[in-house]
């Protein structure tokens, strides 16, 4: 779930950057871009830590 959420939030960030690069003007400002990228990073780290914890519980170690 966290991995999908991270992908969605990163897609929002990418869409904003792509719109800005092609002259359409992004819909987020600098601070908004930073917060969206930060949220995507946090969600990704949460997903990886959850998968690691599940793997440890599955192996019993």
mmCIF file of C-alpha atoms in Angstrom:
data_model
loop_
_atom_site.group_PDB
_atom_site.id
_atom_site.type_symbol
_atom_site.label_atom_id
_atom_site.label_comp_id
_atom_site.label_asym_id
_atom_site.label_seq_id
_atom_site.Cartn_x
_atom_site.Cartn_y
_atom_site.Cartn_z
ATOM 1 C CA UNK A 1 0.000 0.000 0.000
ATOM 2 C CA UNK A 2 2.769 2.451 0.924
ATOM 3 C CA UNK A 3 4.680 1.616 -2.248
ATOM 4 C CA UNK A 4 1.672 2.433 -4.418
ATOM 5 C CA UNK A 5 1.075 5.650 -2.492
ATOM 6 C CA UNK A 6 4.721 6.577 -2.996
ATOM 7 C CA UNK A 7 4.414 5.942 -6.737
ATOM 8 C CA UNK A 8 1.280 8.075 -6.977
ATOM 9 C CA UNK A 9 2.818 10.974 -5.048
ATOM 10 C CA UNK A 10 5.988 10.757 -7.140
ATOM 11 C CA UNK A 11 3.866 10.766 -10.307
ATOM 12 C CA UNK A 12 2.316 14.044 -9.122
ATOM 13 C CA UNK A 13 5.807 15.447 -8.600
ATOM 14 C CA UNK A 14 6.931 14.230 -12.033
ATOM 15 C CA UNK A 15 3.856 15.677 -13.724
ATOM 16 C CA UNK A 16 4.519 19.047 -12.115
ATOM 17 C CA UNK A 17 8.163 19.017 -13.229
ATOM 18 C CA UNK A 18 7.236 17.923 -16.748
ATOM 19 C CA UNK A 19 4.624 20.661 -17.064
ATOM 20 C CA UNK A 20 7.137 23.227 -15.886
ATOM 21 C CA UNK A 21 9.805 21.965 -18.274
ATOM 22 C CA UNK A 22 7.544 22.177 -21.308
ATOM 23 C CA UNK A 23 6.421 25.707 -20.564
ATOM 24 C CA UNK A 24 2.981 24.888 -19.206
ATOM 25 C CA UNK A 25 3.813 26.222 -15.777
ATOM 26 C CA UNK A 26 3.728 23.768 -12.929
ATOM 27 C CA UNK A 27 0.804 23.699 -10.537
ATOM 28 C CA UNK A 28 3.072 23.537 -7.472
ATOM 29 C CA UNK A 29 5.555 26.113 -6.276
ATOM 30 C CA UNK A 30 9.037 25.395 -4.973
ATOM 31 C CA UNK A 31 7.867 24.575 -1.466
ATOM 32 C CA UNK A 32 5.020 22.432 -2.790
ATOM 33 C CA UNK A 33 7.441 20.455 -4.962
ATOM 34 C CA UNK A 34 9.727 19.922 -1.986
ATOM 35 C CA UNK A 35 6.868 18.709 0.213
ATOM 36 C CA UNK A 36 5.535 16.338 -2.453
ATOM 37 C CA UNK A 37 8.999 14.871 -3.061
ATOM 38 C CA UNK A 38 9.541 14.582 0.701
ATOM 39 C CA UNK A 39 6.199 12.777 1.083
ATOM 40 C CA UNK A 40 7.097 10.369 -1.727
ATOM 41 C CA UNK A 41 10.441 9.649 -0.069
ATOM 42 C CA UNK A 42 8.878 9.046 3.347
ATOM 43 C CA UNK A 43 6.221 6.730 1.891
ATOM 44 C CA UNK A 44 8.899 4.805 -0.011
ATOM 45 C CA UNK A 45 11.006 4.356 3.124
ATOM 46 C CA UNK A 46 7.931 3.213 5.051
ATOM 47 C CA UNK A 47 7.175 0.637 2.348
ATOM 48 C CA UNK A 48 10.726 -0.716 2.384
ATOM 49 C CA UNK A 49 10.833 -0.920 6.194
ATOM 50 C CA UNK A 50 7.460 -2.695 6.264
ATOM 51 C CA UNK A 51 8.638 -5.234 3.672
ATOM 52 C CA UNK A 52 11.818 -5.822 5.650
ATOM 53 C CA UNK A 53 9.854 -6.354 8.863
ATOM 54 C CA UNK A 54 7.476 -8.764 7.118
ATOM 55 C CA UNK A 55 10.435 -10.661 5.699
ATOM 56 C CA UNK A 56 12.060 -10.956 9.153
ATOM 57 C CA UNK A 57 8.781 -12.150 10.718
ATOM 58 C CA UNK A 58 8.290 -14.691 7.945
ATOM 59 C CA UNK A 59 11.761 -16.156 8.398
ATOM 60 C CA UNK A 60 11.491 -16.134 12.179
ATOM 61 C CA UNK A 61 14.686 -14.228 12.741
#
